[in-house]
CSV table of C-alpha atoms in Angstrom, one decimal:
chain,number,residue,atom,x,y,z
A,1,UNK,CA,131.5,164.7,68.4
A,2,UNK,CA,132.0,165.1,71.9
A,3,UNK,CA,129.2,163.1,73.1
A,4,UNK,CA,129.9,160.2,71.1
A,5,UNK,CA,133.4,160.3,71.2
A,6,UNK,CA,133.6,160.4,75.4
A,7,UNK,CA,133.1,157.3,76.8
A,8,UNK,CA,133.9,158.2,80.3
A,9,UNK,CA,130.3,157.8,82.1
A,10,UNK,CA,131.6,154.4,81.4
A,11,UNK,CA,135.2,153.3,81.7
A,12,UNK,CA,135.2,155.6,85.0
A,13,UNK,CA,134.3,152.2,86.3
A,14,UNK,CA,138.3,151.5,85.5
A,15,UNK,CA,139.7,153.9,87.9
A,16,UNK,CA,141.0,151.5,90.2
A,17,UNK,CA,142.4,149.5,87.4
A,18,UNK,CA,143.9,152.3,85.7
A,19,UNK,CA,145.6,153.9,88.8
A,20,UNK,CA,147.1,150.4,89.6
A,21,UNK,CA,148.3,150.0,86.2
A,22,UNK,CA,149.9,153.7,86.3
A,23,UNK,CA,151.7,152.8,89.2
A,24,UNK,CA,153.5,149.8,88.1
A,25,UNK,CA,154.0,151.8,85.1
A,26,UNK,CA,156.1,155.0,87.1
A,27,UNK,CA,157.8,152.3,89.4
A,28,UNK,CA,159.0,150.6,86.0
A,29,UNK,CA,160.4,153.9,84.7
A,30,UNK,CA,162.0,155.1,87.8
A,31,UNK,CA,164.0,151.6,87.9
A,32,UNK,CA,164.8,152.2,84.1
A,33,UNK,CA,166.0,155.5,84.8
A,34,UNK,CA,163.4,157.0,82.8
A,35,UNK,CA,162.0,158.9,85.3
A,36,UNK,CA,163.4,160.6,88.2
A,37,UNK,CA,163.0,159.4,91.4
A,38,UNK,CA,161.6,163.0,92.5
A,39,UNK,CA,158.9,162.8,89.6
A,40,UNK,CA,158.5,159.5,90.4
A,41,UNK,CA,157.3,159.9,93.9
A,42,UNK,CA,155.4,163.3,92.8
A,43,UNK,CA,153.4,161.0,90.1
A,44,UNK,CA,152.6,158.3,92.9
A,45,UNK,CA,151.5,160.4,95.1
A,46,UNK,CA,149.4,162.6,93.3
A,47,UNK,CA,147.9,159.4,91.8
A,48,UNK,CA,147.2,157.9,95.6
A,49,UNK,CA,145.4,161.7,96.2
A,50,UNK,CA,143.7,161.0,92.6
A,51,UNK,CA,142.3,157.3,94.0
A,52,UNK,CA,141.4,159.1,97.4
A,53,UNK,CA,139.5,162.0,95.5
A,54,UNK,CA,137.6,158.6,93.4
A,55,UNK,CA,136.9,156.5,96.3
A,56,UNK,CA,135.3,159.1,98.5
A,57,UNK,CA,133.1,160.5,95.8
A,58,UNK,CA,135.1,164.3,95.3
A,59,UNK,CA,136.2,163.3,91.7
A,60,UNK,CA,135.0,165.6,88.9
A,61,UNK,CA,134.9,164.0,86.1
A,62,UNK,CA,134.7,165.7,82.8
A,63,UNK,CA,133.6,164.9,79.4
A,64,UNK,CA,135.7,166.8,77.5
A,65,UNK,CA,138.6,165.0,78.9
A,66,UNK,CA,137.2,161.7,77.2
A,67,UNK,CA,138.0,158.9,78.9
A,68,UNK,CA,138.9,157.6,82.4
A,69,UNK,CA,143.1,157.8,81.1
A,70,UNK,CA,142.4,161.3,80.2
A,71,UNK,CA,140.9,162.4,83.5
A,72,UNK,CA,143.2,160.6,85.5
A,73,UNK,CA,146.3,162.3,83.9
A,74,UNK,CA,144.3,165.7,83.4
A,75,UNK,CA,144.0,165.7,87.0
A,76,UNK,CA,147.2,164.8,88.4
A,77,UNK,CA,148.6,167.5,86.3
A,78,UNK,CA,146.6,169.8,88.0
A,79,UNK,CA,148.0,168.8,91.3
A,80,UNK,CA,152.0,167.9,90.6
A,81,UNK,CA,152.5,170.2,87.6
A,82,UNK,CA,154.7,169.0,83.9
A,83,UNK,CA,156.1,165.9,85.8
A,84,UNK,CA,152.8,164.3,85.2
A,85,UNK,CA,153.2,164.7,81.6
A,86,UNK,CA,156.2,162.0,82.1
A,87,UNK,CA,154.2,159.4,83.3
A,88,UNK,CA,153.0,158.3,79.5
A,89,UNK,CA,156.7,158.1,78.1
A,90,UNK,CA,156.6,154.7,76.7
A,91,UNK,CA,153.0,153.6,76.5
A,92,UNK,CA,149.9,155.0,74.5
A,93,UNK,CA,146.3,154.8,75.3
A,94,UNK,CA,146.3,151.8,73.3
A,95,UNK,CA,147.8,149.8,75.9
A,96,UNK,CA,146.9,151.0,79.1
A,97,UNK,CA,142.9,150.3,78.0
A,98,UNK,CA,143.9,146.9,77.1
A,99,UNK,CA,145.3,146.8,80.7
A,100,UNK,CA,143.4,148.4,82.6
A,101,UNK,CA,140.1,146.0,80.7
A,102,UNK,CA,141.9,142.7,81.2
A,103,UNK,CA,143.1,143.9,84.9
A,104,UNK,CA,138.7,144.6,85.2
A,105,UNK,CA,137.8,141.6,83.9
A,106,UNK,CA,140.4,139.6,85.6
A,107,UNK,CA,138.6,140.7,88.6
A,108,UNK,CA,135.3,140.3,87.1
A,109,UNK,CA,136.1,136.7,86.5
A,110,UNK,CA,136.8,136.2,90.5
A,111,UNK,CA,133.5,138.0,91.6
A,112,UNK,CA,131.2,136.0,89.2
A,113,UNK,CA,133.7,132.8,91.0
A,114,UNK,CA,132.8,133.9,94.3
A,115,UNK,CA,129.0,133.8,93.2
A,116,UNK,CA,129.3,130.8,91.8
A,117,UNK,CA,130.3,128.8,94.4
A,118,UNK,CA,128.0,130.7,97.2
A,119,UNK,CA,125.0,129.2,94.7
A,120,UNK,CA,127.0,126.4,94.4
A,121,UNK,CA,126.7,125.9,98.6
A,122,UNK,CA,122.9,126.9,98.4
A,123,UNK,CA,122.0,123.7,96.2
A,124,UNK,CA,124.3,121.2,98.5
A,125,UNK,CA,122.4,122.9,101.4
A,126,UNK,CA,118.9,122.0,99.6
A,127,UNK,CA,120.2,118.7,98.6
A,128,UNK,CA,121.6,117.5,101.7
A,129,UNK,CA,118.0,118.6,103.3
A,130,UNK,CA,116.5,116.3,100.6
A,131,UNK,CA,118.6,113.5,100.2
A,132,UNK,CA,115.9,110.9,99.9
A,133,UNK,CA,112.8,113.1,98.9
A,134,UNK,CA,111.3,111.5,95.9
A,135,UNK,CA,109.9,113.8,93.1
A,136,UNK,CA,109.2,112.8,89.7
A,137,UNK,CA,112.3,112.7,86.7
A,138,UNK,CA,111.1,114.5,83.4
A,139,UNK,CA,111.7,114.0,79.9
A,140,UNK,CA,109.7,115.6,77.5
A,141,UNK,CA,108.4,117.5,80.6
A,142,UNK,CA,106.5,114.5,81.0
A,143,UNK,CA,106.7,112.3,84.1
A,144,UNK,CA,110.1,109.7,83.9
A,145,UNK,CA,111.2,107.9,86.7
A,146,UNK,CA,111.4,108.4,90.2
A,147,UNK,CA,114.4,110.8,91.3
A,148,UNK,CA,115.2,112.5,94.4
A,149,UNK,CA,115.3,116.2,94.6
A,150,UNK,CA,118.9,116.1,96.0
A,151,UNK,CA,120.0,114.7,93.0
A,152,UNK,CA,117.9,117.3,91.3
A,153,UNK,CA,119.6,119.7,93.0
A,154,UNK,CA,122.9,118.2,92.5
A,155,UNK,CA,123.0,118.6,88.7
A,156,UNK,CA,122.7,122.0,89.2
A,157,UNK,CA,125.9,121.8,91.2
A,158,UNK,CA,127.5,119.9,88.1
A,159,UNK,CA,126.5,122.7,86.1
A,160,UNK,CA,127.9,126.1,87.9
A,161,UNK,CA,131.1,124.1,88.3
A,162,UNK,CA,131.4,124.0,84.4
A,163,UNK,CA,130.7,127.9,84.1
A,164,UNK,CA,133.4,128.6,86.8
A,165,UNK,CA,135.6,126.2,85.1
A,166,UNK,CA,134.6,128.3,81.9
A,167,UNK,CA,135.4,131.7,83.8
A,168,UNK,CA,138.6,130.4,84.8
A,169,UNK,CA,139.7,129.5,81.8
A,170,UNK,CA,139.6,132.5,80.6
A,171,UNK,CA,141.1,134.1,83.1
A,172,UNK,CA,144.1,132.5,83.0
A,173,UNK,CA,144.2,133.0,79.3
A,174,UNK,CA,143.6,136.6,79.8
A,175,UNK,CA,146.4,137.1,82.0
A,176,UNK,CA,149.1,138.3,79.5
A,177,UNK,CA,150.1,141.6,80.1
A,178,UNK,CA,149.9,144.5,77.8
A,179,UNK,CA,151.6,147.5,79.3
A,180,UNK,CA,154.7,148.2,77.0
A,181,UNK,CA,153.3,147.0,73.3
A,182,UNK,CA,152.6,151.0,72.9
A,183,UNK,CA,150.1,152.0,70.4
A,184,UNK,CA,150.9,148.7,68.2
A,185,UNK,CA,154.6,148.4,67.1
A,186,UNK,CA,156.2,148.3,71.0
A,187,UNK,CA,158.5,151.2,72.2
A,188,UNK,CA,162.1,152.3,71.3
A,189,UNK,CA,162.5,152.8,75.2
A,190,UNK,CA,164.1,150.1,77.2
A,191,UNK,CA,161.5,148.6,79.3
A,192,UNK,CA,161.6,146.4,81.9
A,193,UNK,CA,158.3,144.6,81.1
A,194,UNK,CA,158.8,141.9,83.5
A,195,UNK,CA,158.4,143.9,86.2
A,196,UNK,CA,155.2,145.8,85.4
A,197,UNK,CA,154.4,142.0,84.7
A,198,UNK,CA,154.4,140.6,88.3
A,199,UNK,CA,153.3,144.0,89.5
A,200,UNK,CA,150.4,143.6,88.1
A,201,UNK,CA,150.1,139.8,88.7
A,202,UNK,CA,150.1,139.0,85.3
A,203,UNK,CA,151.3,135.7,84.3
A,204,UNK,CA,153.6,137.0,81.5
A,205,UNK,CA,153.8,139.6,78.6
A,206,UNK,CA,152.8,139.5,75.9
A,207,UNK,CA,154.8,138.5,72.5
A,208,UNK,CA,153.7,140.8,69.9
A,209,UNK,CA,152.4,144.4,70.6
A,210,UNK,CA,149.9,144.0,66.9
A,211,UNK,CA,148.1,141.4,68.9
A,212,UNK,CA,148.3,143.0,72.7
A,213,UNK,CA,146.4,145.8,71.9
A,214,UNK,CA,143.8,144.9,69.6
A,215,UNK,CA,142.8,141.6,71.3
A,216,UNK,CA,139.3,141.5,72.7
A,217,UNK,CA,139.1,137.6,73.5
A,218,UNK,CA,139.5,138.1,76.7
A,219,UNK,CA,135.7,140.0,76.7
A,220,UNK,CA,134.8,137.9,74.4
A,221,UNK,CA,135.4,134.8,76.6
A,222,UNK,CA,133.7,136.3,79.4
A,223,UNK,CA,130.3,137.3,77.4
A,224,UNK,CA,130.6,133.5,75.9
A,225,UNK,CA,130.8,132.2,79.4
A,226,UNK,CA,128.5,134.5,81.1
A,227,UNK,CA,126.0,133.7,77.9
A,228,UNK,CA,126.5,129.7,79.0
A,229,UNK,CA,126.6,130.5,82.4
A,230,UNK,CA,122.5,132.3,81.7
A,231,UNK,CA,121.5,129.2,80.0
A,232,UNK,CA,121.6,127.6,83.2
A,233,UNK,CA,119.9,129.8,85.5
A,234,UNK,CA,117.6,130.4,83.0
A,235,UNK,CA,116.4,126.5,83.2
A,236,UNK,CA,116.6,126.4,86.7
A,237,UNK,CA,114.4,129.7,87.3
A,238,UNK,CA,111.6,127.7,84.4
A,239,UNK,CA,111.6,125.3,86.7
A,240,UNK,CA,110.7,127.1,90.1
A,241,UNK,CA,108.3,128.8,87.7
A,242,UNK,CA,107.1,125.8,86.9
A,243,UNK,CA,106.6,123.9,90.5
A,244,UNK,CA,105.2,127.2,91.7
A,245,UNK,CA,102.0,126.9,90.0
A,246,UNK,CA,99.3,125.8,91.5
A,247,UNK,CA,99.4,122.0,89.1
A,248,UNK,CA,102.6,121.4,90.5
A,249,UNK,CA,102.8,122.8,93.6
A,250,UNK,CA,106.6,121.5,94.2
A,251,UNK,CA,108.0,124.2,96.1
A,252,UNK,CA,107.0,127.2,97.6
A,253,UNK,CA,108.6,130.9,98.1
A,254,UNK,CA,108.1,133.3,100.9
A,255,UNK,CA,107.1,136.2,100.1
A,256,UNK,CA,110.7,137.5,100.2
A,257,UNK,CA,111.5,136.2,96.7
A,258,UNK,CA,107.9,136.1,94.9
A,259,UNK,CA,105.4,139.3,94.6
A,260,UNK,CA,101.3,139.3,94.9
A,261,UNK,CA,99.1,140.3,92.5
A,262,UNK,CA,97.4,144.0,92.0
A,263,UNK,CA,93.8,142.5,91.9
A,264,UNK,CA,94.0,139.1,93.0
A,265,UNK,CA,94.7,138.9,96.2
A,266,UNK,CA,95.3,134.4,96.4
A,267,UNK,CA,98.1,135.4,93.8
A,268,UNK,CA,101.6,134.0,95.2
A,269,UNK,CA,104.3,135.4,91.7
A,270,UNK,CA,107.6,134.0,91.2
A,271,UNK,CA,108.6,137.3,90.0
A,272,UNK,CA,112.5,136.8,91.2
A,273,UNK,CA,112.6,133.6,88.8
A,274,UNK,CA,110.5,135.1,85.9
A,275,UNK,CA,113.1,138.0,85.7
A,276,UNK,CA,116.3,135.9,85.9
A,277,UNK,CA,114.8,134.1,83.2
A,278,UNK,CA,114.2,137.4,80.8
A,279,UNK,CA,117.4,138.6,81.7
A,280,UNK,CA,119.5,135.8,80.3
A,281,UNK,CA,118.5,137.9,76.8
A,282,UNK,CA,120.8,140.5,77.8
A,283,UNK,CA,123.7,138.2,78.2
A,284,UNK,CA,123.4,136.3,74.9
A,285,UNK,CA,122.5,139.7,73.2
A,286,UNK,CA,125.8,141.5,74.9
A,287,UNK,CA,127.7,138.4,73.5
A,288,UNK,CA,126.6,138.9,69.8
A,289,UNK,CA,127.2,142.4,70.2
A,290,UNK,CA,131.1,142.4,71.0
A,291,UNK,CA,131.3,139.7,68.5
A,292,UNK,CA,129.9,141.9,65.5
A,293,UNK,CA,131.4,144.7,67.1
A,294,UNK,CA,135.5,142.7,66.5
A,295,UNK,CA,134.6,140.9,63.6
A,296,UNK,CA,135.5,143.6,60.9
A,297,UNK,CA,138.3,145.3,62.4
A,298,UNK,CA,141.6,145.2,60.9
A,299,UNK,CA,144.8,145.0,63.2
A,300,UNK,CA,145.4,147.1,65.2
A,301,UNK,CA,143.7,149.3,67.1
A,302,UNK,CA,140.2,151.3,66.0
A,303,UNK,CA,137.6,152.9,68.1
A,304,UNK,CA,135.1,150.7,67.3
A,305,UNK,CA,136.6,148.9,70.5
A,306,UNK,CA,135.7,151.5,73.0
A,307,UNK,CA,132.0,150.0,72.8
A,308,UNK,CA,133.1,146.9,74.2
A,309,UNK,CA,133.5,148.1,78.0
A,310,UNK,CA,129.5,149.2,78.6
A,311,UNK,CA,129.0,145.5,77.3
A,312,UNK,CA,130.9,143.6,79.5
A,313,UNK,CA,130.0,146.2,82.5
A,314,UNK,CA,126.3,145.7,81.5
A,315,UNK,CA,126.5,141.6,81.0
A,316,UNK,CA,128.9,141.6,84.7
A,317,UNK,CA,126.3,143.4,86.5
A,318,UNK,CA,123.4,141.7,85.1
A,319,UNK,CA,124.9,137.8,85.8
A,320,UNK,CA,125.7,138.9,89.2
A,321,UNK,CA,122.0,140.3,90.3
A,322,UNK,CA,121.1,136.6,88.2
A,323,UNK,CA,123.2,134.5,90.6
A,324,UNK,CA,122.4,136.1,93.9
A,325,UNK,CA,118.8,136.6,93.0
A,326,UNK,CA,119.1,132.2,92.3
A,327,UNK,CA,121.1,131.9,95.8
A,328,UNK,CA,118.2,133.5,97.2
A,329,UNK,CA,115.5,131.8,96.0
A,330,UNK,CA,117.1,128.3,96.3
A,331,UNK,CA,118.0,129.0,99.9
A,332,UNK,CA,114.6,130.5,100.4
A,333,UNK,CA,112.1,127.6,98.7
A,334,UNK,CA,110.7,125.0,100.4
A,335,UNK,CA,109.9,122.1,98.8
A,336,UNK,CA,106.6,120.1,99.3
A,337,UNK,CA,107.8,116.6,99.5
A,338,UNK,CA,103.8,115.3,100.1
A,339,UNK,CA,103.3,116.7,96.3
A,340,UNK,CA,106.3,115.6,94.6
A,341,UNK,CA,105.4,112.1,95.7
A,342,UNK,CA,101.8,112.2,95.0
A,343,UNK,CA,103.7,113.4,91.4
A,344,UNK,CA,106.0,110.8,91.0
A,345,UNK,CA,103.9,108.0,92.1
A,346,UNK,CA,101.7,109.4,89.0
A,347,UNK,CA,102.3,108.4,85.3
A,348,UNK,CA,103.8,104.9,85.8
A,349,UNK,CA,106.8,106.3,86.6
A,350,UNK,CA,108.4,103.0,87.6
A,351,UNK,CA,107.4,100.7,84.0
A,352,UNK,CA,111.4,100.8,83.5
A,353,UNK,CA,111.8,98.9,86.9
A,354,UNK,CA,109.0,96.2,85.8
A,355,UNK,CA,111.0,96.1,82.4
A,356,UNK,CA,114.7,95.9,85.0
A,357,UNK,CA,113.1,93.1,86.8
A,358,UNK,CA,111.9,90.7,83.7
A,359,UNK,CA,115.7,91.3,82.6
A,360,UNK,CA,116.9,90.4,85.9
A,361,UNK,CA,114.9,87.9,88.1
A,362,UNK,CA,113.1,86.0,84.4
A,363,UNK,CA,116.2,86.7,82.0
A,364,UNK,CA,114.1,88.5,79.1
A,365,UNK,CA,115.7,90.9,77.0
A,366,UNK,CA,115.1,94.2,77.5
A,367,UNK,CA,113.6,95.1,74.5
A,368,UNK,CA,110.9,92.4,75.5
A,369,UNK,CA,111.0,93.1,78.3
A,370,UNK,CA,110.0,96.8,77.7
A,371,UNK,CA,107.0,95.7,75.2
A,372,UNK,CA,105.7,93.6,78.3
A,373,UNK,CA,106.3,96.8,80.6
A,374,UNK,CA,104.0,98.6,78.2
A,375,UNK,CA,101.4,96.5,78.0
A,376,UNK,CA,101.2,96.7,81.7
A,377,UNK,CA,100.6,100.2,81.7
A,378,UNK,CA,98.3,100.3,79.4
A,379,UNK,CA,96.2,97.4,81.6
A,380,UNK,CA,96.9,99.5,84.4
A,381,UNK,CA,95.4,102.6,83.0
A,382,UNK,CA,92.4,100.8,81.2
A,383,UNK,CA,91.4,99.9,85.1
A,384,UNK,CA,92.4,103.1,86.7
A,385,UNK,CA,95.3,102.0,89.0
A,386,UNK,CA,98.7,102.7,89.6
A,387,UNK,CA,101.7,100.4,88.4
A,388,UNK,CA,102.2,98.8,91.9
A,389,UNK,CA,98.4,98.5,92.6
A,390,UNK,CA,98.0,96.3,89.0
A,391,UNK,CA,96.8,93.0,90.6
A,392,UNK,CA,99.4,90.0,90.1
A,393,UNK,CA,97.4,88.0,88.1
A,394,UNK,CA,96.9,91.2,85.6
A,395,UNK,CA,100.5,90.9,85.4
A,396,UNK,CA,100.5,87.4,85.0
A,397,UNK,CA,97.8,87.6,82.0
A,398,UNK,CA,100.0,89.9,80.4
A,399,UNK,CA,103.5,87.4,80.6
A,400,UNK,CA,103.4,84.3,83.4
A,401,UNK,CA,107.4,84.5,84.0
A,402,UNK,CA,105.7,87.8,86.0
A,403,UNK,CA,105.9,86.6,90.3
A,404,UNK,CA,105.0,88.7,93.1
A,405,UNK,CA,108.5,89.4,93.9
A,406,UNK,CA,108.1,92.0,91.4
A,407,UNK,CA,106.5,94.2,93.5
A,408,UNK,CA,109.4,94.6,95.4
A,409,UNK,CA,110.4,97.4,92.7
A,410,UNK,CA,107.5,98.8,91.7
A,411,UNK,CA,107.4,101.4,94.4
A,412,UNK,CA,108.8,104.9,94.1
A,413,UNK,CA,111.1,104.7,97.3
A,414,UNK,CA,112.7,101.1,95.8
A,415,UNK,CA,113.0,103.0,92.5
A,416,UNK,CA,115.1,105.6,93.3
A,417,UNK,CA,117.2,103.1,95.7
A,418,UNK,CA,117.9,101.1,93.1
A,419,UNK,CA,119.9,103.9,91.3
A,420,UNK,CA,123.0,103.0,92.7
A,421,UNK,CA,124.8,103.4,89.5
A,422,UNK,CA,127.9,105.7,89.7
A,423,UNK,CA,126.2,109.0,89.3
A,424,UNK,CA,123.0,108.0,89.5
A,425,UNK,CA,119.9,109.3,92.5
A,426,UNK,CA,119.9,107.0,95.2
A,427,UNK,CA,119.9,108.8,97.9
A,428,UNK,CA,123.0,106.9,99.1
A,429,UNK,CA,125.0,108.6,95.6
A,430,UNK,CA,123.1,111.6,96.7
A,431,UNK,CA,124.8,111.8,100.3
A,432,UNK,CA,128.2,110.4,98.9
A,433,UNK,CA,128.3,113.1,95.8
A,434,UNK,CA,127.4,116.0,98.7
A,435,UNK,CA,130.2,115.0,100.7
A,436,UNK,CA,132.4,115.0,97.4
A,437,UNK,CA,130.9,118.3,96.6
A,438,UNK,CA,132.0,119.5,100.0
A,439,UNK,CA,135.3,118.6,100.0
A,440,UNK,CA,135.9,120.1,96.5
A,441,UNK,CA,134.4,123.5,97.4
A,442,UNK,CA,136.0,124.1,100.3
């Protein structure tokens, strides 16, 4: 019973949290004259001595007490005698977790931020670099168009800004406080809840004391964004995988992010890419978990709960290794602009700017325009050239509105230049969207 009832090899992590919370908490019943003021400083005290004891590793703590509430109060019994037993009049285990988890994640939320936007920084670094380096665009993970691999880089940029848009979001809806709702039906004391509130730099508390102590959102929203949040360094560590090997050859990684092989020696891994991509697993897995986990329990309260700390603890940690181990490889790589030319001047990546040109300069619809585009590529692959070495008068056979101011576009470099669409890769949006990006980072 013991062993699976304890859970404090786990919310230990809370210490700081809890202490905090346990503060506010006496400084609220001192000013309700609950508490005397010579308890009152006693029970601070002894809880500074307890955070002291924590921080510089002398802490014991002991299964048999349970959890990290438990211990906390166990111990600063031990060292101020019965006034620590005052410390829980008005609140019940119920509430402090709920606290002293939202107070966690709260924080949580700002780290993975932080990380976020240092990856964030890494990618404007690489893009800037690479403004106008021409690799190929992929559908299909077949060759597209011409892009540059700033843009490239700036769409992950677009990205991390929606998952710290998604962490703070749920921050701010997390920051309702719970300290007062008790073990679910609130407190006949007269609490001042407003000011353990802005003690605790909660936006406001909460409304009804059912909801404030069995609500689990909060975790919930941060697996759900840290699950999103995996999906995209998941993609982006494919892709170093993918221009890694040796058919690709995009980019390259020192051997500070990548690992050789035991037997053959030419062996260059992508190791640091290949495990960011497993471990995005354990943040959809941790998501499903707390959701089964909630999705029987009836109001309020029921222990089933306690299991929902080592998954958000587990999913933190593991998003945060993720996103510095992506900062490091993306400020690490260097990309190999000879190959992703030779690779974007492969596969007729420019037909669409044929099929752009017959719509522009001979007025054909596009849909024509696009059959006369394909028929070019398939003349130019019949006689083994590329698009822009397709003689004019092949181009002429094929439709006679065809001049040679066509091949004005049929080059990779007037390609991506020609993207000037709002959002799109020439490398003059490239440079503008960096400076945008800059300003709304710092």
């Amino acid at each position: 019973m013991q062993d699976i009832n304890a859970s404090i090899d786990v919310d230990k992590r809370l210490w700081a949290q809890d202490i905090a919370a346990s503060k506010a908490h006496a400084n609220m019943l001192e000013a309700a004259g609950l508490l005397s003021n010579e308890d009152a400083r006693a029970i601070l005290h002894g809880l500074d001595t307890i955070a002291s004891e924590i921080a510089e590793g002398r802490f014991i703590f002991r299964k048999e007490h349970e959890d990290i509430h438990l211990n906390v109060e166990t111990r600063l019994a031990e060292l101020i005698g019965p006034a620590a037993g005052r410390l829980h009049t008005a609140r019940s285990r119920n509430d402090q977790v709920a606290t002293d988890f939202k107070l966690w994640v709260r924080d949580a939320c700002d780290e993975i931020d932080r990380a976020f936007l240092d990856l964030q920084r890494a990618f404007l670094d690489q893009a800037e670099a690479h403004a106008d380096t021409v690799m190929p665009g992929f559908t299909h993970l077949q060759t597209a168009q011409p892009v540059t691999f700033g843009h490239h880089c700036l769409a992950y940029v677009e990205m991390f800004a929606r998952d710290r848009g998604r962490f703070c979001d749920a921050r701010a809806r997390l920051n309702v406080n719970p300290l007062g709702s008790a073990a679910l039906a609130g407190t006949s004391f007269a609490l001042n809840r407003e000011m353990t509130t802005k003690a605790l730099g909660f936006a406001e508390a909460s409304r009804n004391s059912l909801d404030a102590v069995s609500d689990r959102d909060f975790a919930l929203e941060f697996l759900g964004a840290a699950a999103i949040a995996g999906v995209h360094l998941s993609r982006f560590a494919e892709e170093i995988v993918v221009w890694c090997s040796a058919p690709f050859g995009f980019v390259r990684l020192t051997d500070a992010f990548s690992t050789g092989s035991s037997i053959m020696p030419q062996k260059r891994n992508p190791d640091a890419a290949e495990l960011v991509r497993a471990k995005s697993g354990a943040l959809f897995a941790a998501s499903q978990r707390l959701l089964v986990v909630m999705k029987g329990l009836a109001l309020a309260y029921a222990k089933d709960m306690q299991d929902d700390k080592a998954t958000v603890f587990e999913a933190f940690d593991t998003l945060a290794l993720m996103i510095a181990a992506t900062a490091g490889m993306v400020r690490d790589l260097t990309p190999d602009a000879a190959r992703m030319r030779e690779a974007a001047e492969g596969g007729y990546s420019t037909a669409t700017d044929l099929a752009d040109w017959l719509v522009r300069a001979a007025g054909v619809p596009f849909r024509e325009a696009h059959h006369i585009a394909g028929r070019a590529v398939k003349r130019a692959e019949a006689l083994g050239l590329k698009l822009p070495d397709l003689p004019l008068g092949e181009l002429q056979a094929i439709d006679a509105r065809i001049n040679g101011d066509v091949y004005s576009v049929l080059s990779v470099d007037a390609s991506v230049r020609s993207r000037t669409s709002f959002g799109g890769t020439a490398p003059q949006n490239v440079l503008s969207q960096i400076q945008f990006w800059r300003g709304k980072l710092a």
